[in-house]
Short mmCIF file of C-alpha atoms in Angstrom, two decimals:
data_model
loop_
_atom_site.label_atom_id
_atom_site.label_comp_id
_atom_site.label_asym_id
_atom_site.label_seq_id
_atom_site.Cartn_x
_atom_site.Cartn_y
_atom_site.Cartn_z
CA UNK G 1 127.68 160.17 30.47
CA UNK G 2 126.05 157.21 32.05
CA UNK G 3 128.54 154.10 32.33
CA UNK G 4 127.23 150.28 32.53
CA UNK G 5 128.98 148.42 35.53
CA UNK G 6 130.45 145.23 34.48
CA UNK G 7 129.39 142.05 37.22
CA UNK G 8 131.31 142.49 40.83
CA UNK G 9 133.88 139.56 40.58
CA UNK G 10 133.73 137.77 43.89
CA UNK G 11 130.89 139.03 45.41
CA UNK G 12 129.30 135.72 46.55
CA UNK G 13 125.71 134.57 47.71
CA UNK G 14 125.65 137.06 49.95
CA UNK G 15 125.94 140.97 50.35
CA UNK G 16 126.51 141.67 53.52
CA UNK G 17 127.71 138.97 56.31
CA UNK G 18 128.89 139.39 59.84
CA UNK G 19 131.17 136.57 61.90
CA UNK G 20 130.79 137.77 66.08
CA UNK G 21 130.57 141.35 65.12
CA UNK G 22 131.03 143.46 68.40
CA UNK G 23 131.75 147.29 68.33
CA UNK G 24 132.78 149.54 71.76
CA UNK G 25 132.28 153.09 72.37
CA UNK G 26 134.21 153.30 75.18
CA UNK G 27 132.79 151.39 78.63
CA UNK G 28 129.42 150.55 76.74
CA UNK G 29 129.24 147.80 74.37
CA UNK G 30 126.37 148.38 71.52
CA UNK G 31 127.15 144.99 69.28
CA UNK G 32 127.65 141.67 70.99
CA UNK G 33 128.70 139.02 68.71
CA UNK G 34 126.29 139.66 65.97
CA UNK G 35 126.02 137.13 63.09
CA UNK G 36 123.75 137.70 60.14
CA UNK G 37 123.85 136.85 56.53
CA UNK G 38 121.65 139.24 53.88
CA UNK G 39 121.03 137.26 50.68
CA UNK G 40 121.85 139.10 47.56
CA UNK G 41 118.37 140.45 46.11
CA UNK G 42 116.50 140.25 49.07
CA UNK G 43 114.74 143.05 50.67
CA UNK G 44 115.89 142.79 54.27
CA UNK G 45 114.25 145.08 57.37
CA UNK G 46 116.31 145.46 59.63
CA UNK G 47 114.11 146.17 63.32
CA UNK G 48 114.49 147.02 66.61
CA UNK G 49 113.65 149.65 69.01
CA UNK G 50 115.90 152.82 69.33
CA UNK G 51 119.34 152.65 70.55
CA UNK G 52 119.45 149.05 69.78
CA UNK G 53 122.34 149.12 67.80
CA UNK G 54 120.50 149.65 64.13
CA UNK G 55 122.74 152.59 62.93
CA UNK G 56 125.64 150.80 64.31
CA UNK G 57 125.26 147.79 62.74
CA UNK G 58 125.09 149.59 59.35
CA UNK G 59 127.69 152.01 59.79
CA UNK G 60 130.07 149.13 59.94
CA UNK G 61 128.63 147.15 57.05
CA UNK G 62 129.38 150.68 54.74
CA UNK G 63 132.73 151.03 56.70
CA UNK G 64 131.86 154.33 57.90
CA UNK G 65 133.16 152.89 61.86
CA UNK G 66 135.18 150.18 62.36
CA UNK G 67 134.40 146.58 64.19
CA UNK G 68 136.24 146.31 67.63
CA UNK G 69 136.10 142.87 67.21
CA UNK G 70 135.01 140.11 64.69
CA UNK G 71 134.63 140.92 60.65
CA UNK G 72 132.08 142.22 58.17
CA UNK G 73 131.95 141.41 54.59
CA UNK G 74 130.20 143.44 52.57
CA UNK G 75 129.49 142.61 48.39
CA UNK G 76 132.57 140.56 48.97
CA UNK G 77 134.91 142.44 50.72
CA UNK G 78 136.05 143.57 54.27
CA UNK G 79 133.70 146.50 55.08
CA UNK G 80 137.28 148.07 56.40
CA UNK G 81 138.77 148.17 52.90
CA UNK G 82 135.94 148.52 50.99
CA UNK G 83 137.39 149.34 47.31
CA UNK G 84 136.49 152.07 45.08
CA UNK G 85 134.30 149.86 42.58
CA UNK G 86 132.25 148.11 45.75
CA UNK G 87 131.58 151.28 47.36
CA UNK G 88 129.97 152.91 43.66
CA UNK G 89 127.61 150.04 43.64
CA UNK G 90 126.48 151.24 47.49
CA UNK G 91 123.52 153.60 48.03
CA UNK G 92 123.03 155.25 51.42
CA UNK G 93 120.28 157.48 53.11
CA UNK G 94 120.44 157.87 56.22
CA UNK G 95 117.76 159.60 59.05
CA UNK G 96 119.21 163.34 58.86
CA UNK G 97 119.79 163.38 55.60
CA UNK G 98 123.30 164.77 55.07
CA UNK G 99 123.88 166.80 52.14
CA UNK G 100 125.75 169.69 50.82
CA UNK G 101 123.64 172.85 51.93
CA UNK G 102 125.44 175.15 50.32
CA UNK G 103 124.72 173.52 46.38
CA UNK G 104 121.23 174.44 44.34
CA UNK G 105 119.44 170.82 43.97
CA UNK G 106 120.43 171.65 40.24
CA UNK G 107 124.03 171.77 41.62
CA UNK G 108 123.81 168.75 44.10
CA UNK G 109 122.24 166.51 41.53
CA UNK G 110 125.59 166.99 39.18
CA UNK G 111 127.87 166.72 41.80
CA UNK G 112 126.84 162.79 42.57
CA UNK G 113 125.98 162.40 38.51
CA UNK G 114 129.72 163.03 38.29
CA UNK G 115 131.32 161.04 41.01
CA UNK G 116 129.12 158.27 40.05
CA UNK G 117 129.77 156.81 36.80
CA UNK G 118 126.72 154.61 36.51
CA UNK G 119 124.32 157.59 37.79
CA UNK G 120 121.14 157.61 35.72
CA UNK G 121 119.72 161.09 34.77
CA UNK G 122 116.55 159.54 33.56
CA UNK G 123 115.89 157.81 36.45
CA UNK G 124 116.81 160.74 39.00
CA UNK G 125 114.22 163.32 36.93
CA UNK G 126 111.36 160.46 37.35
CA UNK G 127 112.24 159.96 40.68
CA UNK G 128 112.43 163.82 41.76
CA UNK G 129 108.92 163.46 39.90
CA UNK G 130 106.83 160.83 41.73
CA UNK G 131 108.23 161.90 45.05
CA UNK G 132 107.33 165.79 43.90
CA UNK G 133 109.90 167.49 44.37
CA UNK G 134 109.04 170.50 42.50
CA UNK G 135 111.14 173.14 44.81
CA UNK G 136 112.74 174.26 41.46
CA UNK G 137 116.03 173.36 40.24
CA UNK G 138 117.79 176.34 41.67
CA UNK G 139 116.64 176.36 45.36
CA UNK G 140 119.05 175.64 47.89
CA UNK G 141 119.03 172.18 49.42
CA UNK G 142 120.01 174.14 52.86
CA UNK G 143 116.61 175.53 52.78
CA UNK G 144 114.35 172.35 51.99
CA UNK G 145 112.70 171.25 54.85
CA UNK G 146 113.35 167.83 55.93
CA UNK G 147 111.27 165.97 54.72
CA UNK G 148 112.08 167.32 51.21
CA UNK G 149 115.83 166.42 52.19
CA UNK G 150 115.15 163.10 52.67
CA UNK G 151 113.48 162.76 49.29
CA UNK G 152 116.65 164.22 47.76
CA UNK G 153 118.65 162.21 49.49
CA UNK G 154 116.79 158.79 48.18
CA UNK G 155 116.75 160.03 45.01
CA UNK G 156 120.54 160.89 45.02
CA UNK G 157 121.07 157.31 46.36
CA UNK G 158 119.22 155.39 44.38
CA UNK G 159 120.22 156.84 40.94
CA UNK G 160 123.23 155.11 40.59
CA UNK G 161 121.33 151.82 40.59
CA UNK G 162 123.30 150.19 42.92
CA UNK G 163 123.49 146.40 43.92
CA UNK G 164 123.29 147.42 47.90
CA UNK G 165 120.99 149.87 48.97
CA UNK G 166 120.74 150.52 52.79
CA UNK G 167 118.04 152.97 54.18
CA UNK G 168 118.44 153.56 57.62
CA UNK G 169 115.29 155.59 58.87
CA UNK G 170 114.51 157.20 55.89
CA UNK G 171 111.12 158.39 55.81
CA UNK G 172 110.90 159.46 59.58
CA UNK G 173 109.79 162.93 58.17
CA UNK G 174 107.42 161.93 55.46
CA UNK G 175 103.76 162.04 55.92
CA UNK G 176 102.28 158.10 55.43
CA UNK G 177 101.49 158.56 51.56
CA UNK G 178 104.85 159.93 50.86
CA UNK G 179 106.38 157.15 53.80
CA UNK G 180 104.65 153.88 51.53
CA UNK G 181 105.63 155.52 47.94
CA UNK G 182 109.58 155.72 49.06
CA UNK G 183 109.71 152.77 50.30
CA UNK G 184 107.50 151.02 47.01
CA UNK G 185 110.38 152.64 44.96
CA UNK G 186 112.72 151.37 47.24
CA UNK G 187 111.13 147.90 46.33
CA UNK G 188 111.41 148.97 42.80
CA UNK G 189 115.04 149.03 42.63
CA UNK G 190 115.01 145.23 43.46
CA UNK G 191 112.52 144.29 41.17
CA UNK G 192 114.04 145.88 38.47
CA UNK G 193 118.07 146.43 38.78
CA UNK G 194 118.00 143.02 41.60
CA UNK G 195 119.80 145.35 43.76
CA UNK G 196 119.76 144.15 47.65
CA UNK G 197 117.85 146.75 50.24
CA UNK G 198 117.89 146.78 53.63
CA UNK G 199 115.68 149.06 55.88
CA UNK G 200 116.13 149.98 59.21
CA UNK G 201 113.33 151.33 61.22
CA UNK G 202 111.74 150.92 64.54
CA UNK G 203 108.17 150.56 62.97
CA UNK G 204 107.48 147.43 61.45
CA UNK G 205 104.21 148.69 59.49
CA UNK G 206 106.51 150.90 57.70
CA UNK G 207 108.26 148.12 56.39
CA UNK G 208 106.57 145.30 56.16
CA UNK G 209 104.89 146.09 52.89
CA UNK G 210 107.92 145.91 50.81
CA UNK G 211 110.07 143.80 52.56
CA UNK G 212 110.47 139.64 52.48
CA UNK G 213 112.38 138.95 55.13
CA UNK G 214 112.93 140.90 58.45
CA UNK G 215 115.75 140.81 61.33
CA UNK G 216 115.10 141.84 64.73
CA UNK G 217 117.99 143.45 66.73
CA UNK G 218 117.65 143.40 70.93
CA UNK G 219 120.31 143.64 73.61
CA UNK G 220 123.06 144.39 71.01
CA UNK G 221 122.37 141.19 68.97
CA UNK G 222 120.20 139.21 66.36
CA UNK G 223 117.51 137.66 67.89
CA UNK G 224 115.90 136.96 64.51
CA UNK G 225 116.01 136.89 60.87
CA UNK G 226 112.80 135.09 59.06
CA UNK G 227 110.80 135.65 56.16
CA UNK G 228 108.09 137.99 56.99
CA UNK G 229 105.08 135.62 56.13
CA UNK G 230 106.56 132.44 58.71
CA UNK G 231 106.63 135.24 61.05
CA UNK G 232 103.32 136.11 60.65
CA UNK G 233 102.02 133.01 60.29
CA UNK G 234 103.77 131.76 63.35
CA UNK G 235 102.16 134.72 65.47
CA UNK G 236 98.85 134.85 64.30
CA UNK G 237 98.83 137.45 61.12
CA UNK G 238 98.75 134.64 58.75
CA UNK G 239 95.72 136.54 57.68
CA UNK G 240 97.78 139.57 56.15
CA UNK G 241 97.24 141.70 58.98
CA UNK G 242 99.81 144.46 60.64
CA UNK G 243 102.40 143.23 63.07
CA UNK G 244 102.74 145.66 65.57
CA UNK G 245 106.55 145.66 66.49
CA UNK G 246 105.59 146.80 70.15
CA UNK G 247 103.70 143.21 70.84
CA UNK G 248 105.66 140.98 69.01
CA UNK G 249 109.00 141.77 70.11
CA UNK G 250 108.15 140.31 73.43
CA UNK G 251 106.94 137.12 71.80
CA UNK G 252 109.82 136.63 69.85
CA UNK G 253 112.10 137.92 72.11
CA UNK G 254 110.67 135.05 75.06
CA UNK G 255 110.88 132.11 72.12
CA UNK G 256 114.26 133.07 70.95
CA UNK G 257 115.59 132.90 74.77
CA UNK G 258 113.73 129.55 74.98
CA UNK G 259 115.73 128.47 72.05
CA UNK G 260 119.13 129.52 72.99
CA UNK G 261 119.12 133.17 72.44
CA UNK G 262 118.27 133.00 68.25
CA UNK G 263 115.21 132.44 66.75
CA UNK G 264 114.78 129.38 64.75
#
C-alpha cells in the first residue's frame, strides 16, 4: 500500500552541494575541485562532452563511489552515509539501464512497489502508458530492447515520486518523439511533486526544453552553472533558438578562463 513521506528534516536550500570535490581512479584524476550547488526544485542539466566526468560526478552525489577528496551533501546528508529515508526519496536511471533480467515487467514492477514505500501504482500504469510500453505484463525485461529498458527504468524511478531525481543519459536509445516525451515527464515530476531533476547528457537540445538552469562540466570541473535563458541571451539565442553544445562550449569555455576559470 502506498505510504505518504513526511517532510525530510534538515534537508536545506539545497539538494545536492559539493565543497572541492576531487575523485582518483588510480594515476588519472577525473574531478578537480568541483563546487556546485543544485537548488531544491530546480531542473538542473548537467553538460559536457563524454568522459568529462558527468557519470562521476553523479555517482558520488548518490554515493554509489566515494570522493577521494573534499565532501558531497546530498538532500542534507553526506552522500557517503546516505540514510535509508534520503536514499527512498532518490530516483536513478542511468544510460544502460540496469535491471533485473531475469523478472517479468509484471514481476519487476512489484519488486520496487515493495521496497519503496511511497511507490505509486497509479502513476507507474500511466506512465508505462504514455511512454507505450505495451510488451505485456509477462514478458521478460531481459528481452526488451533497449530502448524499451530505458522506459522501464524511468518509469521504475520516477514512481516513487521522489524529491531528487537524477537522469544520467537516459534517452540515448529513444527515437526524438519518445527522447522529448521522457524528458517532458521528467519536467512533470517537478511541476507537480517539486521534486529536484538533474540531467546529464552531452546534447544540449535534448535538454534544454525542460530544463532552467544548466552546468557545464570541462577538464574535470565546473566551468558554469546559469539559467538557461542568460545563457542564451548572453550568446545570441535570446530569440529561443537551439544552442548547439558543440559551438558554445568554446565560447564559454574562453570567457570562463578570462574570468578566472568559472563563469560568472
Amino acid at each position: 500500500m502506498q505510504t505518504t513521506r513526511k517532510p525530510l528534516d534538515g534537508a536545506g536550500e539545497f539538494a545536492l552541494s559539493t565543497d572541492n570535490l576531487t575523485r582518483d581512479f588510480g594515476v588519472r584524476t577525473v574531478l578537480r575541485g568541483v563546487n556546485w550547488s543544485v537548488p531544491r526544485g530546480a531542473a538542473v542539466g548537467l553538460l559536457g562532452r563524454n568522459g568529462e566526468g558527468k557519470t562521476t560526478l553523479l555517482h558520488v552525489a548518490l554515493g554509489l563511489i566515494r570522493p577521494s577528496t573534499g565532501r558531497c551533501t546530498t538532500l542534507g546528508e553526506d552522500s557517503k552515509q546516505l540514510d535509508d529515508d534520503r536514499l527512498e526519496r532518490i530516483g536513478f536511471v542511468d544510460q544502460r539501464a540496469q535491471l533485473l533480467d531475469w523478472m517479468s515487467v509484471e514481476q519487476h514492477v512489484d519488486y520496487v512497489a515493495m521496497m519503496q514505500p511511497a511507490f505509486d501504482r497509479d502513476l507507474a500504469r500511466r506512465l508505462m502508458r504514455e511512454l507505450e510500453l505495451d510488451v505485456g505484463q509477462r514478458a521478460r525485461v531481459g528481452g526488451l530492447s533497449e530502448g524499451l529498458r530505458q522506459r522501464l527504468a524511468f518509469v521504475l524511478a520516477v514512481s516513487h515520486r521522489p524529491d531528487l531525481l537524477v537522469l544520467d543519459e537516459p534517452v540515448s536509445a529513444q527515437d526524438p518523439i519518445s527522447r522529448r516525451q521522457i524528458l517532458e515527464l521528467a519536467l512533470e515530476r517537478v511541476v507537480d511533486d517539486g521534486a529536484t531533476v538533474i540531467i546529464s547528457s552531452h546534447v544540449l537540445r535534448d535538454v534544454e526544453s525542460v530544463v532552467d538552469r544548466v552546468a557545464m562540466l570541462d577538464g574535470g570541473r565546473i566551468v558554469c552553472h546559469e539559467d538557461l535563458d542568460d545563457l542564451k541571451e548572453r550568446y545570441g539565442a535570446s530569440d529561443g533558438g537551439a544552442l548547439d553544445l558543440e559551438g558554445l562550449f568554446p565560447r564559454v569555455l574562453a570567457d570562463a578562463k578570462a574570468a578566472g576559470g568559472f563563469l560568472r
